[in-house]
PDB file of C-alpha atoms and ligand atoms in Angstrom:
ATOM      1  CA  MET A   1       5.251 -25.791 -28.519  1.00  0.00           C
ATOM      2  CA  ASN A   2       4.259 -28.765 -26.373  1.00  0.00           C
ATOM      3  CA  LYS A   3       6.750 -31.812 -26.428  1.00  0.00           C
ATOM      4  CA  PRO A   4       4.809 -34.595 -26.860  1.00  0.00           C
ATOM      5  CA  LEU A   5       4.490 -36.809 -23.877  1.00  0.00           C
ATOM      6  CA  SER A   6       6.398 -39.896 -22.934  1.00  0.00           C
ATOM      7  CA  ALA A   7       5.200 -43.139 -23.358  1.00  0.00           C
ATOM      8  CA  SER A   8       3.693 -43.968 -19.775  1.00  0.00           C
ATOM      9  CA  ALA A   9       2.248 -40.374 -19.442  1.00  0.00           C
ATOM     10  CA  GLY A  10       0.479 -40.551 -22.933  1.00  0.00           C
ATOM     11  CA  LYS A  11      -1.275 -43.924 -21.499  1.00  0.00           C
ATOM     12  CA  VAL A  12      -2.669 -41.890 -18.520  1.00  0.00           C
ATOM     13  CA  GLN A  13      -3.659 -39.112 -21.148  1.00  0.00           C
ATOM     14  CA  GLU A  14      -5.077 -41.654 -23.339  1.00  0.00           C
ATOM     15  CA  ALA A  15      -7.192 -43.474 -20.406  1.00  0.00           C
ATOM     16  CA  LEU A  16      -8.505 -39.679 -19.205  1.00  0.00           C
ATOM     17  CA  SER A  17      -9.270 -39.160 -22.996  1.00  0.00           C
ATOM     18  CA  ALA A  18     -11.123 -41.904 -23.109  1.00  0.00           C
ATOM     19  CA  GLY A  19     -12.925 -41.652 -19.661  1.00  0.00           C
ATOM     20  CA  GLY A  20     -14.231 -38.073 -21.109  1.00  0.00           C
ATOM     21  CA  TYR A  21     -12.399 -35.932 -18.752  1.00  0.00           C
ATOM     22  CA  PRO A  22     -10.974 -32.870 -19.705  1.00  0.00           C
ATOM     23  CA  CYS A  23      -7.845 -33.004 -18.190  1.00  0.00           C
ATOM     24  CA  ARG A  24      -4.737 -32.709 -19.821  1.00  0.00           C
ATOM     25  CA  VAL A  25      -1.227 -34.239 -18.468  1.00  0.00           C
ATOM     26  CA  LEU A  26       1.441 -32.037 -18.066  1.00  0.00           C
ATOM     27  CA  GLU A  27       5.223 -32.882 -18.075  1.00  0.00           C
ATOM     28  CA  MET A  28       7.210 -30.645 -16.130  1.00  0.00           C
ATOM     29  CA  GLU A  29      11.189 -29.862 -16.226  1.00  0.00           C
ATOM     30  CA  LYS A  30      11.377 -30.492 -12.523  1.00  0.00           C
ATOM     31  CA  SER A  31      10.455 -33.592 -10.346  1.00  0.00           C
ATOM     32  CA  THR A  32       7.405 -34.459  -9.210  1.00  0.00           C
ATOM     33  CA  ARG A  33       8.144 -37.685  -7.536  1.00  0.00           C
ATOM     34  CA  SER A  34       7.386 -36.797  -3.578  1.00  0.00           C
ATOM     35  CA  ALA A  35       4.199 -34.897  -3.164  1.00  0.00           C
ATOM     36  CA  ALA A  36       6.205 -32.364  -1.880  1.00  0.00           C
ATOM     37  CA  GLU A  37       7.973 -31.773  -4.773  1.00  0.00           C
ATOM     38  CA  ALA A  38       5.026 -31.994  -7.004  1.00  0.00           C
ATOM     39  CA  ALA A  39       3.422 -29.486  -4.844  1.00  0.00           C
ATOM     40  CA  GLN A  40       6.336 -27.123  -5.443  1.00  0.00           C
ATOM     41  CA  ALA A  41       6.312 -27.757  -8.936  1.00  0.00           C
ATOM     42  CA  VAL A  42       2.665 -26.365  -9.544  1.00  0.00           C
ATOM     43  CA  GLY A  43       2.448 -24.020  -6.603  1.00  0.00           C
ATOM     44  CA  CYS A  44      -0.260 -25.460  -4.679  1.00  0.00           C
ATOM     45  CA  HIS A  45      -0.793 -26.709  -1.497  1.00  0.00           C
ATOM     46  CA  ILE A  46       0.451 -29.946  -0.152  1.00  0.00           C
ATOM     47  CA  GLY A  47      -2.893 -31.117   0.885  1.00  0.00           C
ATOM     48  CA  GLN A  48      -4.211 -30.926  -2.802  1.00  0.00           C
ATOM     49  CA  ILE A  49      -1.265 -33.353  -4.230  1.00  0.00           C
ATOM     50  CA  VAL A  50      -3.213 -36.872  -4.569  1.00  0.00           C
ATOM     51  CA  LYS A  51      -0.994 -39.365  -3.643  1.00  0.00           C
ATOM     52  CA  SER A  52      -1.726 -42.879  -5.343  1.00  0.00           C
ATOM     53  CA  LEU A  53      -0.369 -45.492  -3.214  1.00  0.00           C
ATOM     54  CA  VAL A  54      -0.562 -49.473  -3.787  1.00  0.00           C
ATOM     55  CA  PHE A  55      -1.572 -51.535  -0.499  1.00  0.00           C
ATOM     56  CA  LYS A  56      -1.731 -55.323  -0.657  1.00  0.00           C
ATOM     57  CA  GLY A  57      -4.261 -57.579   1.182  1.00  0.00           C
ATOM     58  CA  LYS A  58      -2.044 -59.789   3.549  1.00  0.00           C
ATOM     59  CA  LYS A  59      -4.847 -62.614   3.249  1.00  0.00           C
ATOM     60  CA  THR A  60      -6.240 -61.995  -0.548  1.00  0.00           C
ATOM     61  CA  LYS A  61      -2.782 -60.535  -1.634  1.00  0.00           C
ATOM     62  CA  LYS A  62      -5.231 -58.422  -3.442  1.00  0.00           C
ATOM     63  CA  ALA A  63      -3.665 -54.677  -4.483  1.00  0.00           C
ATOM     64  CA  TYR A  64      -5.752 -52.508  -3.509  1.00  0.00           C
ATOM     65  CA  LEU A  65      -5.179 -48.244  -4.486  1.00  0.00           C
ATOM     66  CA  VAL A  66      -5.486 -45.795  -1.835  1.00  0.00           C
ATOM     67  CA  VAL A  67      -5.516 -42.152  -3.322  1.00  0.00           C
ATOM     68  CA  ALA A  68      -4.635 -39.817  -0.121  1.00  0.00           C
ATOM     69  CA  SER A  69      -4.163 -36.277   0.223  1.00  0.00           C
ATOM     70  CA  GLY A  70      -0.171 -35.410   0.031  1.00  0.00           C
ATOM     71  CA  ALA A  71      -0.653 -33.625   3.570  1.00  0.00           C
ATOM     72  CA  ASN A  72      -1.574 -36.977   5.275  1.00  0.00           C
ATOM     73  CA  ARG A  73       0.120 -40.420   6.297  1.00  0.00           C
ATOM     74  CA  VAL A  74      -2.297 -43.322   5.913  1.00  0.00           C
ATOM     75  CA  ASN A  75      -3.206 -44.938   9.129  1.00  0.00           C
ATOM     76  CA  VAL A  76      -2.713 -48.634   7.908  1.00  0.00           C
ATOM     77  CA  LYS A  77      -4.635 -50.166  11.294  1.00  0.00           C
ATOM     78  CA  LYS A  78      -7.545 -48.013  10.061  1.00  0.00           C
ATOM     79  CA  LEU A  79      -7.295 -48.995   6.622  1.00  0.00           C
ATOM     80  CA  SER A  80      -6.991 -52.296   7.397  1.00  0.00           C
ATOM     81  CA  GLU A  81     -10.632 -52.084   9.401  1.00  0.00           C
ATOM     82  CA  THR A  82     -11.903 -50.541   6.366  1.00  0.00           C
ATOM     83  CA  ALA A  83     -10.711 -52.949   3.707  1.00  0.00           C
ATOM     84  CA  GLU A  84     -11.581 -55.913   6.278  1.00  0.00           C
ATOM     85  CA  GLU A  85      -8.189 -57.455   6.288  1.00  0.00           C
ATOM     86  CA  PRO A  86      -5.145 -56.502   6.851  1.00  0.00           C
ATOM     87  CA  MET A  87      -3.324 -54.418   4.823  1.00  0.00           C
ATOM     88  CA  GLN A  88       0.715 -53.847   4.000  1.00  0.00           C
ATOM     89  CA  MET A  89       2.124 -51.275   2.064  1.00  0.00           C
ATOM     90  CA  ALA A  90       3.338 -52.960  -1.513  1.00  0.00           C
ATOM     91  CA  ASP A  91       6.641 -53.190  -2.826  1.00  0.00           C
ATOM     92  CA  ALA A  92       7.964 -51.338  -5.830  1.00  0.00           C
ATOM     93  CA  ASP A  93       7.545 -54.713  -8.531  1.00  0.00           C
ATOM     94  CA  PHE A  94       4.048 -55.451  -6.515  1.00  0.00           C
ATOM     95  CA  VAL A  95       3.198 -51.900  -8.153  1.00  0.00           C
ATOM     96  CA  ARG A  96       4.430 -52.295 -11.251  1.00  0.00           C
ATOM     97  CA  LYS A  97       2.789 -55.144 -12.111  1.00  0.00           C
ATOM     98  CA  THR A  98      -0.467 -54.247 -10.663  1.00  0.00           C
ATOM     99  CA  THR A  99      -0.713 -50.626 -12.051  1.00  0.00           C
ATOM    100  CA  GLY A 100       1.731 -50.791 -15.202  1.00  0.00           C
ATOM    101  CA  PHE A 101       3.484 -47.764 -13.571  1.00  0.00           C
ATOM    102  CA  ALA A 102       6.759 -46.991 -11.348  1.00  0.00           C
ATOM    103  CA  VAL A 103       6.822 -46.001  -8.145  1.00  0.00           C
ATOM    104  CA  GLY A 104       6.758 -41.991  -8.049  1.00  0.00           C
ATOM    105  CA  GLY A 105       4.336 -41.752 -11.537  1.00  0.00           C
ATOM    106  CA  VAL A 106       1.452 -43.816 -10.449  1.00  0.00           C
ATOM    107  CA  PRO A 107      -1.680 -42.228 -11.557  1.00  0.00           C
ATOM    108  CA  PRO A 108      -4.999 -42.640 -10.139  1.00  0.00           C
ATOM    109  CA  LEU A 109      -6.583 -43.917 -13.572  1.00  0.00           C
ATOM    110  CA  GLY A 110      -5.414 -46.595 -16.526  1.00  0.00           C
ATOM    111  CA  HIS A 111      -4.087 -49.406 -14.290  1.00  0.00           C
ATOM    112  CA  GLU A 112      -3.448 -52.842 -15.511  1.00  0.00           C
ATOM    113  CA  THR A 113      -5.939 -54.328 -13.493  1.00  0.00           C
ATOM    114  CA  PRO A 114      -8.374 -52.624 -11.808  1.00  0.00           C
ATOM    115  CA  LEU A 115      -7.864 -51.958  -8.353  1.00  0.00           C
ATOM    116  CA  GLU A 116     -10.535 -51.403  -5.500  1.00  0.00           C
ATOM    117  CA  THR A 117      -9.829 -47.966  -3.909  1.00  0.00           C
ATOM    118  CA  PHE A 118     -10.490 -45.848  -1.212  1.00  0.00           C
ATOM    119  CA  ILE A 119     -10.257 -41.889  -1.484  1.00  0.00           C
ATOM    120  CA  ASP A 120      -9.045 -39.978   1.536  1.00  0.00           C
ATOM    121  CA  ALA A 121     -12.013 -37.539   2.545  1.00  0.00           C
ATOM    122  CA  ASP A 122      -9.724 -34.817   3.367  1.00  0.00           C
ATOM    123  CA  LEU A 123      -9.525 -34.556  -0.634  1.00  0.00           C
ATOM    124  CA  PHE A 124     -12.904 -32.989  -0.353  1.00  0.00           C
ATOM    125  CA  LYS A 125     -11.522 -30.104   1.607  1.00  0.00           C
ATOM    126  CA  HIS A 126     -10.164 -28.437  -1.944  1.00  0.00           C
ATOM    127  CA  GLU A 127     -11.664 -27.463  -5.117  1.00  0.00           C
ATOM    128  CA  THR A 128      -9.055 -28.512  -7.499  1.00  0.00           C
ATOM    129  CA  LEU A 129      -6.183 -31.516  -6.938  1.00  0.00           C
ATOM    130  CA  TRP A 130      -3.577 -32.498  -8.740  1.00  0.00           C
ATOM    131  CA  ALA A 131      -2.254 -36.216  -9.414  1.00  0.00           C
ATOM    132  CA  ALA A 132       0.638 -38.134 -10.884  1.00  0.00           C
ATOM    133  CA  ALA A 133       0.490 -38.903 -14.580  1.00  0.00           C
ATOM    134  CA  GLY A 134       2.362 -42.034 -15.136  1.00  0.00           C
ATOM    135  CA  THR A 135       6.117 -40.746 -14.628  1.00  0.00           C
ATOM    136  CA  PRO A 136       8.072 -38.773 -11.793  1.00  0.00           C
ATOM    137  CA  ASN A 137       7.752 -35.791 -13.745  1.00  0.00           C
ATOM    138  CA  ALA A 138       4.270 -35.788 -15.235  1.00  0.00           C
ATOM    139  CA  LEU A 139       0.970 -34.360 -13.404  1.00  0.00           C
ATOM    140  CA  PHE A 140      -2.555 -33.819 -14.407  1.00  0.00           C
ATOM    141  CA  ARG A 141      -5.241 -31.384 -12.623  1.00  0.00           C
ATOM    142  CA  LEU A 142      -8.602 -32.558 -11.717  1.00  0.00           C
ATOM    143  CA  THR A 143     -11.568 -32.351  -9.233  1.00  0.00           C
ATOM    144  CA  PRO A 144     -12.917 -34.318  -6.102  1.00  0.00           C
ATOM    145  CA  ALA A 145     -15.623 -35.443  -8.275  1.00  0.00           C
ATOM    146  CA  ASP A 146     -13.285 -36.164 -11.113  1.00  0.00           C
ATOM    147  CA  LEU A 147     -11.324 -38.701  -8.947  1.00  0.00           C
ATOM    148  CA  LYS A 148     -14.154 -40.400  -7.398  1.00  0.00           C
ATOM    149  CA  ALA A 149     -15.689 -40.670 -10.874  1.00  0.00           C
ATOM    150  CA  MET A 150     -12.491 -42.337 -12.404  1.00  0.00           C
ATOM    151  CA  THR A 151     -11.720 -44.378  -9.452  1.00  0.00           C
ATOM    152  CA  GLY A 152     -15.132 -45.664  -8.444  1.00  0.00           C
ATOM    153  CA  GLY A 153     -13.245 -45.342  -5.210  1.00  0.00           C
ATOM    154  CA  ARG A 154     -15.019 -45.322  -1.146  1.00  0.00           C
ATOM    155  CA  VAL A 155     -14.794 -41.918   0.311  1.00  0.00           C
ATOM    156  CA  VAL A 156     -13.072 -42.770   3.984  1.00  0.00           C
ATOM    157  CA  ALA A 157     -11.476 -41.100   6.969  1.00  0.00           C
ATOM    158  CA  LEU A 158      -7.686 -42.317   6.334  1.00  0.00           C
ATOM    159  CA  SER A 159      -5.368 -40.636   8.462  1.00  0.00           C
TER     160      SER A 159
HETATM  161  N1  5CA B 201       4.327 -38.020  -8.013  1.00  0.00           N
HETATM  162  C1  5CA B 201       3.979 -38.013  -6.803  1.00  0.00           C
HETATM  163  C2  5CA B 201       2.959 -36.830  -6.460  1.00  0.00           C
HETATM  164  S1  5CA B 201       0.971 -37.188  -6.909  1.00  0.00           S
HETATM  165  C3  5CA B 201       3.957 -39.330  -6.094  1.00  0.00           C
HETATM  166  O1  5CA B 201       3.447 -40.355  -7.128  1.00  0.00           O
HETATM  167  N2  5CA B 201       3.851 -39.251  -4.838  1.00  0.00           N
HETATM  168  S2  5CA B 201       3.056 -40.722  -4.244  1.00  0.00           S
HETATM  169  O2  5CA B 201       3.210 -40.416  -2.660  1.00  0.00           O
HETATM  170  O3  5CA B 201       1.945 -41.157  -4.108  1.00  0.00           O
HETATM  171  O4  5CA B 201       4.251 -42.018  -4.535  1.00  0.00           O
HETATM  172  C4  5CA B 201       5.403 -41.993  -3.939  1.00  0.00           C
HETATM  173  C5  5CA B 201       4.733 -42.872  -2.611  1.00  0.00           C
HETATM  174  O5  5CA B 201       5.155 -44.624  -2.933  1.00  0.00           O
HETATM  175  C6  5CA B 201       5.565 -43.049  -1.316  1.00  0.00           C
HETATM  176  O6  5CA B 201       5.159 -42.159  -0.532  1.00  0.00           O
HETATM  177  C7  5CA B 201       5.771 -44.209  -0.762  1.00  0.00           C
HETATM  178  O7  5CA B 201       4.483 -44.729   0.150  1.00  0.00           O
HETATM  179  C8  5CA B 201       5.820 -45.355  -1.980  1.00  0.00           C
HETATM  180  N3  5CA B 201       7.170 -45.771  -2.149  1.00  0.00           N
HETATM  181  C9  5CA B 201       8.699 -45.046  -2.144  1.00  0.00           C
HETATM  182  N4  5CA B 201       9.053 -46.192  -2.160  1.00  0.00           N
HETATM  183  C10 5CA B 201       8.735 -47.263  -2.685  1.00  0.00           C
HETATM  184  C11 5CA B 201       9.376 -48.368  -2.626  1.00  0.00           C
HETATM  185  N5  5CA B 201      10.716 -48.482  -2.915  1.00  0.00           N
HETATM  186  N6  5CA B 201       8.503 -49.375  -2.762  1.00  0.00           N
HETATM  187  C12 5CA B 201       7.134 -49.053  -2.773  1.00  0.00           C
HETATM  188  N7  5CA B 201       6.336 -48.091  -2.487  1.00  0.00           N
HETATM  189  C13 5CA B 201       7.517 -47.238  -2.079  1.00  0.00           C
END
């Protein structure tokens, strides 16, 4: 029998269901806090892991979401050019305040506030992806098309 989801993972499952996505949140025994751990827990390639990273615009102080392949490092210079303002990685407090989730479990949907989103084009190399679902143990499987639909993000080269 499946255990009930924790509150944060349940919030993500609700957002998925409300959006009409058939995705099911899985809470794992093992940690999925980092992309490498997540890939190991579900037995996929690290490139199939969706990292949901929050950046802050240095001018506007606005929060942006960058969904990147687990295999890539985001090039902040390139990202700043794309966003047309200098960007910095957000700190943990800013991440929690803008998304409603803690670092290590930030999902690509269901945030506290709507975030302008950029999607790493490399994620489209894979048929299926795995994204964080609210906690450092929770994930759900999705397609690149689902990711585009649920974030409304712009697909760009980020690495
Ligand atoms: N659950 C996994 C796989 S989906 C996950 O959430 N990975 S992640 O890459 O999207 O989230 C971890 C990221 O959070 C790290 O890559 C790092 O960019 C960021 N991070 C780690 N520690 C901090 C911190 N103290 N403050 C802000 N961001 C942090």
